[in-house]
Amino acid sequence: MPNLPEIDATAADLTAIFHDLHAHPEIGMEEVRTSGVVATKLRAYGLDEVHEGIGQTGVVGILKGRGQGNRRVGLRADMDALPIHEATGLGHASTNPGKMHACGHDGHTTMLLGAAQYLAASRNFDGTAVFIFQPAEEGLGGARAMIADGLFRRFPVDEVYGMHNQPNGQPGRATLCKGPAMAGASFFDITVTGKGSHAAMPQQSRDALVVATGLVGQFQTILGRNVASLDQAVLSVTQIHAGSAYNVLPETATLAGTIRFFKPEVRDLMQARMRAICAGAAQGYDMTIDVAFREIFDVLINDLNLSDAWTQAAADILGAEQVSNQSQPVTGSEDFADMLQLVPGAYGNLGHAGTVPLHNPGFVLDEGILPVGASIYARLIERRLPLEGTA
């Protein structure tokens, strides 16, 4: 089965929605305009219920099928952009300076709207479809905010599915990793406090900058000498800030970054070793070093059986030869993992013709995947909530 013809017929409308969302990006927990567009569209499509303000700016749509079944299936898309200045030169490029849909969440939102429109018109399923439009996926805790606001208590689902675009130059190719698929993530902030001085008289200082830069290299020994070789993990220092003058040794220096892991015990080991290294440096150099960790993402674990459900729906649209559930885990993170901690489900990737990586100022989403993703979402509902005599 190719794209659902009813969805293909709305391709121009989907493109228009996508262009509008792309031109007006909003970062996490600021998606007021975006969520307004989503809610307006869902109401226009005739959904039975539309709820706004879930987890601050999230939207949930409820649609009942033609059957009388009690099962409920959730579909989720993220809505937020990134604090990146767009450099694509597109006619529908961002009109909000310093903000850009550099991860394709505008495309994900459009796909789910396309599925909602089709399913609302056909209602060719038995049970209830729950459409979850989530804010603040990019490390700002949008999934947790919706969950804390009663997402699955107010709108319970038996299973839930998500999808992400993949700019790999392989349009029409869908992939999924069964089991642990994406790493958990912690962010860290470290403040080194020493004693400042004139740069020409360093003997009067306790140089926070020297110690901070030394910590960067020492942290890398954790991966090579503490984490077991078969336990995949990442430790990246991504920020270092210190000083404001050419002739002053700063009093403080700060480090920030992330660790990625697939086992909680590996996360705990890495954090413990970082604390120990900082404590040793503080004692050795007579300084104060404060270390703080924030748990941002859980490990994303795809349910083994529902992984097959996701790939079967994708195969209906793309053909079985274009779908694989044998992908390898990746050290990127995704807060859909928080939903999968509470409800079984699966999360896969949809390839497209673009090749500029995600989170890049030049990232361009291939618009051709909009009806494809919408069709896969719709088929998930039709497959998981089949009317009698359908599959």
Coordinates of C-alpha atoms in Angstrom, one line a residue:
M1 CA 0.0 0.0 0.0
P2 CA 1.5 3.4 -0.9
N3 CA 0.6 6.6 1.0
L4 CA -3.0 6.7 1.9
P5 CA -4.7 8.4 -1.1
E6 CA -6.9 10.6 1.1
I7 CA -3.7 12.0 2.8
D8 CA -1.9 12.4 -0.6
A9 CA -4.8 14.5 -1.7
T10 CA -4.1 16.9 1.2
A11 CA -0.3 17.2 0.5
A12 CA -0.6 20.8 -0.5
D13 CA -2.4 21.7 2.7
L14 CA 0.2 19.8 4.7
T15 CA 3.0 21.7 3.0
A16 CA 1.2 25.0 3.8
I17 CA 0.9 24.1 7.4
F18 CA 4.6 23.0 7.5
H19 CA 5.8 26.3 5.9
D20 CA 3.7 28.3 8.4
L21 CA 5.1 26.4 11.4
H22 CA 8.7 26.6 10.0
A23 CA 8.5 30.4 9.5
H24 CA 7.3 30.9 13.1
P25 CA 9.5 28.7 15.3
E26 CA 9.0 28.8 19.1
I27 CA 11.4 27.2 21.6
G28 CA 10.3 25.0 24.5
M29 CA 7.5 26.2 26.7
E30 CA 7.0 29.2 24.4
E31 CA 4.9 27.3 21.7
V32 CA 1.8 29.5 22.2
R33 CA 1.3 30.3 18.5
T34 CA 2.2 26.7 17.5
S35 CA -0.2 25.1 20.0
G36 CA -2.9 27.6 18.9
V37 CA -2.5 26.5 15.3
V38 CA -2.6 22.8 16.3
A39 CA -5.8 23.3 18.4
T40 CA -7.5 25.3 15.7
K41 CA -6.7 22.6 13.1
L42 CA -7.9 19.8 15.3
R43 CA -11.2 21.5 15.9
A44 CA -11.6 22.2 12.2
Y45 CA -11.0 18.6 11.5
G46 CA -13.9 17.6 13.8
L47 CA -12.1 15.9 16.7
D48 CA -14.4 15.0 19.6
E49 CA -12.3 16.8 22.2
V50 CA -9.4 19.2 22.0
H51 CA -7.5 20.1 25.2
E52 CA -5.0 22.9 25.4
G53 CA -2.4 23.9 28.1
I54 CA -1.4 20.4 29.0
G55 CA 2.1 20.7 30.5
Q56 CA 1.9 24.4 29.9
T57 CA 1.7 24.5 26.0
G58 CA 0.8 20.9 25.1
V59 CA -2.3 19.9 23.2
V60 CA -4.3 16.7 23.3
G61 CA -6.9 15.7 20.7
I62 CA -9.4 12.8 21.3
L63 CA -11.1 11.0 18.4
K64 CA -13.5 8.1 18.7
G65 CA -13.7 5.6 15.9
R66 CA -16.8 4.0 14.3
G67 CA -16.6 0.9 16.5
Q68 CA -17.5 0.6 20.2
G69 CA -14.2 -0.7 21.4
N70 CA -12.6 0.5 24.6
R71 CA -8.9 0.3 23.6
R72 CA -7.0 3.6 23.2
V73 CA -3.9 4.3 21.2
G74 CA -1.7 7.4 21.5
L75 CA 0.3 9.1 18.8
R76 CA 2.8 11.8 19.8
A77 CA 4.6 14.6 17.9
D78 CA 6.9 17.3 19.3
M79 CA 6.4 21.0 18.5
D80 CA 9.4 23.0 19.8
A81 CA 12.2 24.7 17.8
L82 CA 15.9 25.4 18.8
P83 CA 17.8 28.5 19.7
I84 CA 19.7 28.5 16.3
H85 CA 19.8 31.2 13.7
E86 CA 18.6 29.8 10.4
A87 CA 20.9 29.8 7.4
T88 CA 18.9 27.8 4.8
G89 CA 17.8 30.7 2.6
L90 CA 14.4 29.1 2.2
G91 CA 11.4 31.2 1.2
H92 CA 9.7 30.0 4.4
A93 CA 12.7 30.4 6.6
S94 CA 12.3 31.5 10.2
T95 CA 11.0 35.0 10.8
N96 CA 12.0 34.8 14.5
P97 CA 15.7 35.7 14.7
G98 CA 17.8 33.2 16.6
K99 CA 15.1 30.5 16.5
M100 CA 14.8 27.7 14.0
H101 CA 13.1 24.4 13.4
A102 CA 16.5 22.7 13.0
C103 CA 15.3 19.3 14.2
G104 CA 12.1 19.0 12.1
H105 CA 9.6 19.1 14.9
D106 CA 7.5 21.3 12.6
G107 CA 7.3 18.4 10.2
H108 CA 6.4 15.9 13.0
T109 CA 3.5 18.2 14.0
T110 CA 2.4 18.5 10.5
M111 CA 2.4 14.7 10.0
L112 CA 0.3 14.1 13.1
L113 CA -2.2 16.8 12.0
G114 CA -2.4 15.1 8.6
A115 CA -3.2 11.8 10.3
A116 CA -5.8 13.4 12.5
Q117 CA -7.5 15.0 9.6
Y118 CA -7.7 11.7 7.7
L119 CA -8.9 9.7 10.7
A120 CA -11.5 12.2 11.7
A121 CA -12.9 12.0 8.2
S122 CA -12.9 8.2 8.0
R123 CA -13.2 7.1 11.6
N124 CA -12.2 3.7 10.2
F125 CA -11.1 2.2 13.5
D126 CA -12.6 0.7 16.7
G127 CA -11.7 2.5 19.9
T128 CA -10.1 5.9 20.6
A129 CA -7.2 7.7 19.1
V130 CA -5.3 10.2 21.3
F131 CA -3.2 12.8 19.5
I132 CA -0.4 14.2 21.8
F133 CA 1.3 17.4 20.7
Q134 CA 4.2 17.9 23.1
P135 CA 6.1 21.0 23.9
A136 CA 9.8 21.4 25.0
E137 CA 11.4 18.1 23.8
E138 CA 14.8 19.7 23.4
G139 CA 16.0 19.1 26.9
L140 CA 13.4 21.2 28.7
G141 CA 11.3 18.4 30.0
G142 CA 8.1 18.7 27.9
A143 CA 7.1 15.1 28.2
R144 CA 7.6 15.2 32.0
A145 CA 5.6 18.4 32.2
M146 CA 2.7 16.8 30.3
I147 CA 2.9 13.7 32.5
A148 CA 3.0 15.7 35.7
D149 CA -0.1 17.6 34.4
G150 CA -2.0 14.3 34.3
L151 CA -1.5 13.3 30.6
F152 CA -2.0 9.6 31.0
R153 CA -4.4 9.9 34.0
R154 CA -6.7 12.3 32.1
F155 CA -6.2 10.7 28.7
P156 CA -5.2 7.1 29.3
V157 CA -3.8 5.0 26.4
D158 CA -2.9 1.3 26.1
E159 CA 0.1 2.0 23.9
V160 CA 1.8 5.0 22.4
Y161 CA 3.9 5.7 19.3
G162 CA 6.2 8.4 18.0
M163 CA 8.4 9.1 15.0
H164 CA 11.4 11.3 14.0
N165 CA 12.6 12.4 10.7
Q166 CA 16.1 11.2 9.6
P167 CA 18.1 13.3 7.1
N168 CA 20.1 10.4 5.7
G169 CA 19.4 10.8 2.0
Q170 CA 17.2 7.7 2.0
P171 CA 13.6 8.8 1.3
G172 CA 11.1 6.1 1.8
R173 CA 13.2 4.2 4.3
A174 CA 12.0 3.6 7.9
T175 CA 14.0 2.1 10.7
L176 CA 13.6 1.2 14.3
C177 CA 15.7 -0.3 17.1
K178 CA 14.1 -2.9 19.3
G179 CA 14.7 -2.6 23.1
P180 CA 17.0 0.1 24.3
A181 CA 17.2 2.4 21.3
M182 CA 18.3 5.9 22.5
A183 CA 20.5 6.9 25.4
G184 CA 19.5 8.4 28.7
A185 CA 21.1 11.8 29.4
S186 CA 22.3 13.9 32.3
F187 CA 23.4 17.5 32.0
F188 CA 26.1 18.8 34.4
D189 CA 27.2 22.2 35.7
I190 CA 30.5 22.6 37.5
T191 CA 31.8 25.7 39.1
V192 CA 35.5 26.0 40.1
T193 CA 36.2 28.8 42.6
G194 CA 39.8 29.8 43.3
K195 CA 41.4 33.2 43.9
G196 CA 41.7 35.8 41.2
S197 CA 44.8 38.0 40.6
H198 CA 46.6 40.2 38.1
A199 CA 47.6 38.0 35.2
A200 CA 51.2 39.2 35.5
M201 CA 51.4 37.9 39.1
P202 CA 49.9 34.4 38.9
Q203 CA 51.7 33.4 42.1
Q204 CA 49.1 35.4 44.0
S205 CA 46.2 33.4 42.5
R206 CA 44.7 30.0 42.8
D207 CA 44.0 29.7 39.1
A208 CA 40.5 28.4 38.5
L209 CA 40.9 28.4 34.7
V210 CA 43.9 26.1 34.8
V211 CA 42.0 23.6 37.1
A212 CA 38.9 23.8 34.9
T213 CA 40.7 23.0 31.7
G214 CA 42.5 20.2 33.5
L215 CA 39.2 18.6 34.5
V216 CA 38.2 18.3 30.8
G217 CA 41.0 15.9 30.1
Q218 CA 40.7 14.0 33.4
F219 CA 37.0 13.4 32.8
Q220 CA 37.8 11.5 29.6
T221 CA 39.7 8.9 31.6
I222 CA 36.4 7.8 33.1
L223 CA 35.3 6.3 29.7
G224 CA 38.7 4.7 29.1
R225 CA 39.4 3.4 32.6
N226 CA 36.2 3.1 34.6
V227 CA 33.3 2.3 32.2
A228 CA 33.4 -1.2 30.9
S229 CA 34.3 -1.5 27.2
L230 CA 31.0 -3.1 26.3
D231 CA 28.9 -0.4 28.1
Q232 CA 28.3 2.3 25.5
A233 CA 28.6 5.8 27.1
V234 CA 29.5 9.3 26.2
L235 CA 30.9 12.2 28.3
S236 CA 31.2 15.6 26.6
V237 CA 32.2 18.9 28.0
T238 CA 30.4 21.4 25.8
Q239 CA 30.9 24.7 27.6
I240 CA 33.7 26.4 29.5
H241 CA 33.3 30.0 30.7
A242 CA 35.9 32.1 32.5
G243 CA 37.3 35.6 32.6
S244 CA 36.5 38.9 31.1
A245 CA 39.8 40.7 30.6
Y246 CA 43.3 40.1 29.1
N247 CA 45.2 40.8 32.2
V248 CA 43.1 39.3 35.0
L249 CA 43.1 35.7 36.2
P250 CA 39.5 34.9 36.9
E251 CA 38.2 34.0 40.3
T252 CA 35.8 31.4 38.9
A253 CA 35.4 29.1 35.9
T254 CA 32.4 27.0 34.9
L255 CA 32.1 23.8 32.9
A256 CA 28.9 22.3 31.5
G257 CA 28.1 19.3 29.3
T258 CA 26.3 16.0 29.1
I259 CA 26.7 12.3 29.8
R260 CA 24.9 9.6 27.8
F261 CA 24.2 6.1 29.0
F262 CA 22.1 3.0 28.4
K263 CA 22.3 1.6 32.0
P264 CA 21.5 3.6 35.2
E265 CA 24.4 2.0 36.9
V266 CA 26.8 3.4 34.3
R267 CA 25.3 6.8 34.8
D268 CA 25.8 6.5 38.5
L269 CA 29.4 5.4 38.0
M270 CA 30.2 8.3 35.7
Q271 CA 28.7 10.8 38.1
A272 CA 30.5 9.4 41.1
R273 CA 33.8 9.4 39.3
M274 CA 33.3 13.0 38.2
R275 CA 32.5 14.1 41.7
A276 CA 35.6 12.2 43.0
I277 CA 37.9 13.9 40.4
C278 CA 36.5 17.3 41.3
A279 CA 36.9 16.7 45.0
G280 CA 40.5 15.6 44.5
A281 CA 41.3 18.7 42.4
A282 CA 39.6 21.0 45.0
Q283 CA 41.7 19.6 47.7
G284 CA 44.9 19.5 45.7
Y285 CA 44.6 23.1 44.5
D286 CA 43.0 24.5 47.6
M287 CA 39.8 25.5 45.8
T288 CA 36.1 25.0 45.9
I289 CA 34.5 22.9 43.2
D290 CA 30.7 22.5 43.1
V291 CA 29.1 19.8 40.9
A292 CA 25.5 19.6 39.9
F293 CA 23.7 17.0 37.7
R294 CA 20.3 17.2 36.1
E295 CA 18.6 14.1 34.9
I296 CA 17.1 15.1 31.5
F297 CA 16.2 12.0 29.6
D298 CA 15.5 8.4 30.4
V299 CA 16.8 5.6 28.2
L300 CA 14.3 5.1 25.4
I301 CA 13.2 1.5 25.3
N302 CA 11.0 0.2 22.5
D303 CA 8.6 -2.5 23.5
L304 CA 9.6 -5.6 21.5
N305 CA 6.1 -6.5 20.3
L306 CA 5.0 -3.0 19.7
S307 CA 8.2 -2.4 17.7
D308 CA 6.8 -4.9 15.2
A309 CA 3.5 -3.0 15.2
W310 CA 5.3 0.2 14.2
T311 CA 7.3 -1.4 11.5
Q312 CA 4.3 -3.2 10.1
A313 CA 2.4 0.0 9.8
A314 CA 5.5 1.6 8.1
A315 CA 5.7 -1.4 5.8
D316 CA 2.1 -0.9 4.7
I317 CA 3.1 2.5 3.4
L318 CA 6.7 2.0 2.2
G319 CA 6.9 -1.7 1.4
A320 CA 8.5 -4.3 3.7
E321 CA 11.8 -4.1 1.8
Q322 CA 12.1 -0.4 2.9
V323 CA 11.6 -1.0 6.6
S324 CA 14.0 -2.5 9.2
N325 CA 13.6 -3.1 12.9
Q326 CA 17.3 -4.0 13.2
S327 CA 18.8 -0.6 13.7
Q328 CA 21.6 -0.1 16.3
P329 CA 21.1 2.0 19.4
V330 CA 22.2 5.6 19.2
T331 CA 23.6 7.9 21.9
G332 CA 21.2 10.7 21.0
S333 CA 18.4 11.2 23.5
E334 CA 14.6 11.8 23.2
D335 CA 12.1 12.6 25.9
F336 CA 9.5 10.3 24.4
A337 CA 11.4 7.9 26.6
D338 CA 9.6 9.3 29.6
M339 CA 6.2 8.4 28.1
L340 CA 7.5 4.9 27.3
Q341 CA 8.5 4.5 31.0
L342 CA 4.7 4.6 31.7
V343 CA 3.0 3.2 28.6
P344 CA 4.4 0.5 26.2
G345 CA 5.0 1.7 22.7
A346 CA 7.6 2.3 20.0
Y347 CA 9.5 5.1 18.3
G348 CA 11.1 4.9 14.8
N349 CA 12.8 7.0 12.2
L350 CA 11.6 8.1 8.8
G351 CA 14.4 8.8 6.3
H352 CA 14.3 11.6 3.8
A353 CA 16.3 13.2 1.0
G354 CA 18.0 15.8 3.2
T355 CA 21.5 15.2 4.3
V356 CA 22.4 18.2 6.4
P357 CA 22.4 16.9 10.0
L358 CA 19.8 17.7 12.7
H359 CA 20.5 20.8 14.9
N360 CA 22.5 22.5 12.1
P361 CA 21.6 26.0 10.8
G362 CA 21.4 24.6 7.3
F363 CA 19.0 21.7 8.1
V364 CA 16.2 21.3 5.6
L365 CA 13.4 18.9 6.0
D366 CA 12.3 17.0 2.8
E367 CA 8.7 18.0 2.5
G368 CA 8.0 14.8 0.6
I369 CA 7.9 12.9 3.8
L370 CA 4.9 14.8 5.2
P371 CA 2.2 12.6 3.7
V372 CA 4.4 9.6 4.3
G373 CA 4.6 10.2 8.0
A374 CA 1.0 11.1 8.2
S375 CA 0.1 7.8 6.5
I376 CA 2.2 5.8 8.9
Y377 CA 0.6 7.4 11.9
A378 CA -2.9 6.8 10.5
R379 CA -2.1 3.1 9.7
L380 CA -0.9 2.6 13.3
I381 CA -4.4 3.5 14.4
E382 CA -6.1 1.4 11.8
R383 CA -3.9 -1.6 12.5
R384 CA -4.0 -1.3 16.3
L385 CA -7.7 -0.5 16.5
P386 CA -9.1 -2.5 13.6
L387 CA -12.8 -2.5 12.8
E388 CA -14.2 -6.0 12.4
G389 CA -13.2 -7.3 9.0
T390 CA -10.3 -4.9 8.5
A391 CA -6.6 -5.0 9.3

